[in-house]
């Protein structure tokens, strides 16, 4: 599976492979310490965040519950 | 607002389904999903929290493009929690693109089947809200139908991924078997050569002993 940043694809693949084996070999066996893939995650993260910025994707917006809150953008004109 | 719900049982244990859920994409059933990126991930009190950005290509009819815009690549935010102690995996997705008029909130919940712990129950729910555009109801119907079709593709995709993982496990088992056979063979070889050496040694020892005896006997004779 690709990353939104083409430059991040290799980093993502490396991290995903690490995560998948951590998930089945550690997490599902009750060992929840996630430091195993942390170094790979950090490098991949830096790359993705940069790519998101370049493509104007604002992930922070989603964390707010948009609809039915004051953050909701009201439709213009009569609805 | 339209709410769509569905339940499906996977004939696989929860651990297998949860593992497959992380590896769901890419698959031949959902070619529209072109990318996934982990934006945030941490373990809090034994619960794995993940925020992912899911990129997909949506195709809208021409008339809808006038309202929504001809969005080609759409982005969705997925927040998931995997709780090992309760054996629950919950994924909530909300679209990021065209947030202004359309909100699609989707929830997937994977839990062990209450009647059979070797099976997994998927509870799926989608809430579609279209606001501020003409034909709201009609638009919501179109989107809900689309979600329903995509959901069945999603389940096929999960089966496909599980099958793929099982094949990989079989490959590992096969190579483990090979290692085991090889090790057993080497051990057998070692044992047989050790046995052979031991035989040689004992034979030689016996021979030496016999020789000594013989020698002693000869000496005794000579002494006599």
CSV table of C-alpha atoms in Angstrom, one decimal:
chain,number,residue,atom,x,y,z
A,1,UNK,CA,0.0,0.0,0.0
A,2,UNK,CA,1.3,3.4,-0.9
A,3,UNK,CA,1.8,6.5,1.1
A,4,UNK,CA,0.5,9.9,0.1
A,5,UNK,CA,4.1,11.0,-0.2
A,6,UNK,CA,5.8,9.1,-3.0
A,7,UNK,CA,9.1,9.7,-1.2
A,8,UNK,CA,7.7,8.0,1.9
A,9,UNK,CA,6.8,4.7,0.3
A,10,UNK,CA,10.0,2.7,1.2
A,11,UNK,CA,9.9,4.1,4.8
A,12,UNK,CA,6.2,3.2,5.1
A,13,UNK,CA,6.9,-0.4,3.9
A,14,UNK,CA,9.7,-0.9,6.3
A,15,UNK,CA,7.6,0.5,9.2
A,16,UNK,CA,4.4,-1.5,8.2
A,17,UNK,CA,6.4,-4.7,8.1
A,18,UNK,CA,7.8,-4.0,11.5
A,19,UNK,CA,4.4,-3.1,12.9
A,20,UNK,CA,2.6,-6.1,11.5
A,21,UNK,CA,5.1,-8.5,13.1
A,22,UNK,CA,5.0,-6.5,16.4
A,23,UNK,CA,1.2,-6.6,16.4
A,24,UNK,CA,1.0,-10.4,16.0
A,25,UNK,CA,4.1,-11.4,17.9
A,26,UNK,CA,4.0,-8.9,20.7
A,27,UNK,CA,0.8,-7.0,21.1
A,28,UNK,CA,-1.6,-9.9,20.7
A,29,UNK,CA,0.5,-11.8,23.2
A,30,UNK,CA,0.0,-9.1,25.8
A,31,UNK,CA,3.4,-7.4,25.3
A,32,UNK,CA,2.3,-3.9,24.7
A,33,UNK,CA,5.7,-2.1,24.8
A,34,UNK,CA,5.8,-0.4,21.4
A,35,UNK,CA,9.4,0.7,21.3
A,36,UNK,CA,10.4,-2.0,18.8
A,37,UNK,CA,9.3,-0.1,15.7
A,38,UNK,CA,9.6,3.4,17.2
A,39,UNK,CA,12.8,4.4,15.3
A,40,UNK,CA,11.2,3.4,12.0
A,41,UNK,CA,8.0,5.1,12.9
A,42,UNK,CA,9.7,8.4,13.6
A,43,UNK,CA,11.5,8.6,10.2
A,44,UNK,CA,8.3,7.6,8.4
A,45,UNK,CA,6.3,10.1,10.4
A,46,UNK,CA,8.6,13.0,9.5
A,47,UNK,CA,8.2,12.1,5.9
A,48,UNK,CA,4.4,11.8,5.9
A,49,UNK,CA,3.8,15.0,7.9
A,50,UNK,CA,5.9,16.9,5.3
A,51,UNK,CA,3.9,15.3,2.5
A,52,UNK,CA,0.6,16.2,4.1
A,53,UNK,CA,1.7,19.8,4.5
A,54,UNK,CA,2.7,20.0,0.9
A,55,UNK,CA,-0.7,18.6,-0.2
A,56,UNK,CA,-2.6,20.8,2.2
A,57,UNK,CA,-4.2,17.9,4.1
A,58,UNK,CA,-5.2,19.0,7.5
A,59,UNK,CA,-5.6,16.0,9.7
A,60,UNK,CA,-6.1,18.1,12.9
A,61,UNK,CA,-9.4,19.2,11.6
A,62,UNK,CA,-10.8,15.7,11.9
A,63,UNK,CA,-10.0,15.3,15.5
A,64,UNK,CA,-12.7,17.8,16.2
A,65,UNK,CA,-16.2,16.4,15.9
A,66,UNK,CA,-17.1,18.6,13.0
A,67,UNK,CA,-20.8,18.1,12.6
A,68,UNK,CA,-23.4,19.4,15.1
A,69,UNK,CA,-20.8,21.6,16.8
A,70,UNK,CA,-19.9,25.3,16.6
A,71,UNK,CA,-17.1,24.2,14.3
A,72,UNK,CA,-19.5,23.0,11.7
A,73,UNK,CA,-19.5,25.2,8.6
A,74,UNK,CA,-23.0,26.4,7.9
A,75,UNK,CA,-24.4,26.1,4.4
A,76,UNK,CA,-24.5,29.4,2.6
A,77,UNK,CA,-27.8,30.9,1.6
A,78,UNK,CA,-31.2,29.4,2.3
A,79,UNK,CA,-31.2,25.7,3.1
B,1,UNK,CA,-29.3,11.6,7.7
B,2,UNK,CA,-29.3,8.0,6.8
B,3,UNK,CA,-28.1,5.2,9.0
B,4,UNK,CA,-27.0,1.9,7.5
B,5,UNK,CA,-26.0,-1.1,9.6
B,6,UNK,CA,-24.9,-4.6,8.9
B,7,UNK,CA,-23.5,-7.7,10.7
B,8,UNK,CA,-21.2,-10.4,9.3
B,9,UNK,CA,-19.6,-13.4,10.9
B,10,UNK,CA,-16.0,-14.4,9.9
B,11,UNK,CA,-15.1,-18.0,10.4
B,12,UNK,CA,-11.8,-17.0,11.9
B,13,UNK,CA,-10.7,-16.2,15.5
B,14,UNK,CA,-10.6,-12.5,16.5
B,15,UNK,CA,-6.7,-12.4,16.5
B,16,UNK,CA,-6.6,-13.5,12.9
B,17,UNK,CA,-9.2,-10.9,11.8
B,18,UNK,CA,-7.5,-8.1,13.8
B,19,UNK,CA,-4.2,-9.0,12.1
B,20,UNK,CA,-5.8,-9.0,8.7
B,21,UNK,CA,-7.6,-5.7,9.3
B,22,UNK,CA,-4.2,-4.0,9.5
B,23,UNK,CA,-3.2,-5.6,6.2
B,24,UNK,CA,-6.5,-5.1,4.4
B,25,UNK,CA,-5.1,-2.8,1.8
B,26,UNK,CA,-4.1,-3.2,-1.0
B,27,UNK,CA,-6.6,-5.9,-2.1
B,28,UNK,CA,-8.2,-6.6,-5.5
B,29,UNK,CA,-11.7,-5.9,-4.1
B,30,UNK,CA,-11.1,-2.3,-3.1
B,31,UNK,CA,-9.0,-0.8,-5.9
B,32,UNK,CA,-10.4,2.6,-5.0
B,33,UNK,CA,-8.2,2.7,-1.8
B,34,UNK,CA,-4.9,3.9,-3.1
B,35,UNK,CA,-3.0,4.8,0.1
B,36,UNK,CA,-3.0,4.5,3.9
B,37,UNK,CA,-0.7,6.4,6.2
B,38,UNK,CA,-0.3,6.2,9.9
B,39,UNK,CA,-0.5,9.7,11.3
B,40,UNK,CA,-0.4,8.9,15.0
B,41,UNK,CA,0.0,5.7,17.0
B,42,UNK,CA,0.4,4.9,20.7
B,43,UNK,CA,-0.4,2.3,23.3
B,44,UNK,CA,-2.3,3.8,26.2
B,45,UNK,CA,-3.2,1.5,29.2
B,46,UNK,CA,-2.8,-1.6,26.9
B,47,UNK,CA,-5.0,-0.2,24.2
B,48,UNK,CA,-3.5,0.5,20.8
B,49,UNK,CA,-4.7,3.8,19.4
B,50,UNK,CA,-4.1,4.6,15.7
B,51,UNK,CA,-5.0,7.6,13.5
B,52,UNK,CA,-4.7,6.8,9.8
B,53,UNK,CA,-5.2,8.8,6.7
B,54,UNK,CA,-6.9,6.8,4.0
B,55,UNK,CA,-6.7,8.0,0.4
B,56,UNK,CA,-9.1,6.7,-2.2
B,57,UNK,CA,-10.4,7.6,-5.6
B,58,UNK,CA,-14.1,8.3,-5.8
B,59,UNK,CA,-16.0,8.5,-9.0
B,60,UNK,CA,-19.1,10.7,-9.0
B,61,UNK,CA,-21.7,11.1,-11.7
B,62,UNK,CA,-21.2,14.2,-13.8
B,63,UNK,CA,-24.2,16.0,-12.3
B,64,UNK,CA,-23.0,15.4,-8.7
B,65,UNK,CA,-19.6,16.8,-9.6
B,66,UNK,CA,-21.2,20.2,-10.1
B,67,UNK,CA,-22.2,20.2,-6.5
B,68,UNK,CA,-19.4,18.3,-4.8
B,69,UNK,CA,-16.7,19.3,-7.1
B,70,UNK,CA,-14.8,16.8,-9.3
B,71,UNK,CA,-13.0,15.4,-6.3
B,72,UNK,CA,-10.7,12.7,-7.6
B,73,UNK,CA,-8.6,11.6,-4.6
B,74,UNK,CA,-10.6,11.8,-1.4
B,75,UNK,CA,-9.2,11.6,2.1
B,76,UNK,CA,-10.7,10.0,5.1
B,77,UNK,CA,-9.5,10.0,8.7
B,78,UNK,CA,-9.6,6.7,10.5
B,79,UNK,CA,-9.3,6.4,14.3
B,80,UNK,CA,-9.0,2.9,15.7
B,81,UNK,CA,-8.7,1.2,19.0
B,82,UNK,CA,-7.5,-2.3,19.6
B,83,UNK,CA,-8.3,-3.6,23.1
B,84,UNK,CA,-6.7,-6.9,23.8
B,85,UNK,CA,-8.3,-7.4,27.3
B,86,UNK,CA,-11.9,-7.0,25.9
B,87,UNK,CA,-10.8,-8.4,22.4
B,88,UNK,CA,-12.3,-5.5,20.6
B,89,UNK,CA,-11.1,-3.7,17.5
B,90,UNK,CA,-13.0,-0.6,16.6
B,91,UNK,CA,-12.4,1.6,13.5
B,92,UNK,CA,-14.1,4.9,13.0
B,93,UNK,CA,-13.8,6.7,9.7
B,94,UNK,CA,-14.9,10.1,8.6
B,95,UNK,CA,-14.3,11.7,5.3
B,96,UNK,CA,-12.1,14.7,5.1
B,97,UNK,CA,-12.7,15.9,1.6
B,98,UNK,CA,-16.1,17.5,0.9
B,99,UNK,CA,-16.6,17.8,4.6
B,100,UNK,CA,-18.7,20.9,4.0
B,101,UNK,CA,-21.7,19.2,2.5
B,102,UNK,CA,-21.3,15.5,3.0
B,103,UNK,CA,-20.3,13.6,6.2
B,104,UNK,CA,-19.8,9.9,6.1
B,105,UNK,CA,-19.2,8.4,9.5
B,106,UNK,CA,-18.4,4.8,9.3
B,107,UNK,CA,-17.8,2.4,12.3
B,108,UNK,CA,-16.4,-1.1,12.1
B,109,UNK,CA,-16.4,-3.2,15.2
B,110,UNK,CA,-14.7,-6.6,15.3
B,111,UNK,CA,-15.5,-8.7,18.4
B,112,UNK,CA,-15.4,-12.5,19.2
B,113,UNK,CA,-18.6,-14.1,18.2
B,114,UNK,CA,-20.7,-14.5,21.5
B,115,UNK,CA,-21.7,-18.0,20.5
B,116,UNK,CA,-18.4,-19.3,19.2
B,117,UNK,CA,-15.1,-17.8,20.3
B,118,UNK,CA,-13.4,-19.2,17.2
B,119,UNK,CA,-15.5,-16.9,15.0
B,120,UNK,CA,-15.5,-13.1,14.8
B,121,UNK,CA,-18.5,-10.8,14.5
B,122,UNK,CA,-18.2,-7.7,12.5
B,123,UNK,CA,-20.7,-4.9,13.3
B,124,UNK,CA,-20.7,-2.2,10.7
B,125,UNK,CA,-22.5,1.1,10.7
B,126,UNK,CA,-22.5,4.1,8.5
B,127,UNK,CA,-24.1,7.4,9.1
B,128,UNK,CA,-24.5,9.6,6.0
B,129,UNK,CA,-25.4,13.2,6.4
B,130,UNK,CA,-25.8,15.5,3.4
B,131,UNK,CA,-26.5,19.2,4.1
B,132,UNK,CA,-26.9,22.4,2.2
B,133,UNK,CA,-27.3,20.9,-1.2
B,134,UNK,CA,-30.4,20.3,-3.3
B,135,UNK,CA,-31.9,16.7,-3.3
B,136,UNK,CA,-30.4,15.9,0.1
B,137,UNK,CA,-32.5,12.8,0.5
B,138,UNK,CA,-31.6,11.5,-3.0
B,139,UNK,CA,-27.9,12.2,-2.4
B,140,UNK,CA,-28.0,10.4,0.9
B,141,UNK,CA,-29.6,7.4,-0.8
B,142,UNK,CA,-27.0,7.3,-3.5
B,143,UNK,CA,-24.2,7.4,-0.9
B,144,UNK,CA,-25.8,4.8,1.4
B,145,UNK,CA,-26.1,2.4,-1.6
B,146,UNK,CA,-22.6,3.0,-2.5
B,147,UNK,CA,-21.5,2.2,1.1
B,148,UNK,CA,-23.5,-1.0,1.1
B,149,UNK,CA,-21.8,-2.2,-2.1
B,150,UNK,CA,-18.4,-1.2,-0.8
B,151,UNK,CA,-19.0,-2.9,2.5
B,152,UNK,CA,-19.6,-6.3,0.9
B,153,UNK,CA,-16.4,-5.8,-1.1
B,154,UNK,CA,-14.7,-5.0,2.1
B,155,UNK,CA,-15.7,-8.3,3.7
B,156,UNK,CA,-14.5,-10.2,0.6
B,157,UNK,CA,-11.3,-8.2,0.9
B,158,UNK,CA,-10.9,-9.3,4.5
B,159,UNK,CA,-11.4,-13.0,3.5
B,160,UNK,CA,-8.8,-12.5,0.8
B,161,UNK,CA,-6.2,-11.0,3.2
B,162,UNK,CA,-6.9,-13.8,5.8
B,163,UNK,CA,-6.3,-16.4,3.2
B,164,UNK,CA,-3.1,-14.7,2.2
B,165,UNK,CA,-1.9,-14.6,5.8
B,166,UNK,CA,-2.8,-18.3,6.3
B,167,UNK,CA,-0.8,-19.2,3.2
B,168,UNK,CA,2.2,-17.2,4.6
B,169,UNK,CA,1.8,-19.1,7.9
B,170,UNK,CA,1.7,-22.4,6.1
B,171,UNK,CA,4.9,-21.4,4.3
B,172,UNK,CA,6.5,-20.6,7.6
B,173,UNK,CA,5.3,-23.9,9.1
B,174,UNK,CA,6.6,-25.7,6.0
B,175,UNK,CA,10.0,-24.1,6.4
B,176,UNK,CA,10.0,-24.8,10.1
B,177,UNK,CA,9.1,-28.4,9.3
B,178,UNK,CA,12.0,-28.5,6.9
B,179,UNK,CA,14.4,-27.1,9.5
B,180,UNK,CA,13.0,-29.7,12.0
B,181,UNK,CA,13.5,-32.5,9.6
B,182,UNK,CA,17.0,-31.3,8.7
B,183,UNK,CA,17.9,-30.9,12.4
B,184,UNK,CA,16.5,-34.4,13.2
B,185,UNK,CA,18.5,-35.8,10.3
B,186,UNK,CA,21.7,-34.1,11.5
B,187,UNK,CA,21.0,-35.3,15.0
B,188,UNK,CA,20.4,-38.8,13.7
B,189,UNK,CA,23.6,-38.6,11.7
B,190,UNK,CA,25.4,-37.3,14.8
B,191,UNK,CA,24.0,-40.0,17.0
B,192,UNK,CA,24.8,-42.7,14.6
B,193,UNK,CA,28.4,-41.4,14.1
B,194,UNK,CA,28.7,-41.0,17.9
B,195,UNK,CA,27.4,-44.5,18.3
B,196,UNK,CA,29.8,-45.7,15.7
B,197,UNK,CA,32.7,-43.9,17.5
B,198,UNK,CA,31.6,-45.3,20.8
B,199,UNK,CA,31.5,-48.8,19.2
B,200,UNK,CA,34.9,-48.2,17.8
B,201,UNK,CA,36.2,-47.0,21.1
B,202,UNK,CA,34.7,-49.8,23.0
B,203,UNK,CA,35.8,-52.3,20.4
B,204,UNK,CA,39.3,-50.8,20.6
B,205,UNK,CA,39.2,-50.7,24.4
B,206,UNK,CA,38.0,-54.2,24.5
B,207,UNK,CA,40.8,-55.1,22.1
B,208,UNK,CA,43.4,-53.3,24.2
B,209,UNK,CA,41.9,-54.9,27.3
B,210,UNK,CA,42.2,-58.3,25.6
B,211,UNK,CA,45.7,-57.5,24.5
B,212,UNK,CA,46.6,-56.5,28.1
B,213,UNK,CA,45.0,-59.7,29.4
B,214,UNK,CA,46.8,-61.6,26.7
B,215,UNK,CA,50.0,-59.8,27.6
B,216,UNK,CA,49.5,-60.4,31.3
B,217,UNK,CA,48.8,-64.0,30.6
B,218,UNK,CA,51.9,-64.3,28.5
B,219,UNK,CA,54.0,-62.6,31.2
B,220,UNK,CA,52.5,-64.9,33.8
B,221,UNK,CA,53.4,-67.8,31.7
B,222,UNK,CA,56.9,-66.5,31.3
B,223,UNK,CA,57.2,-65.9,35.0
B,224,UNK,CA,56.2,-69.4,35.7
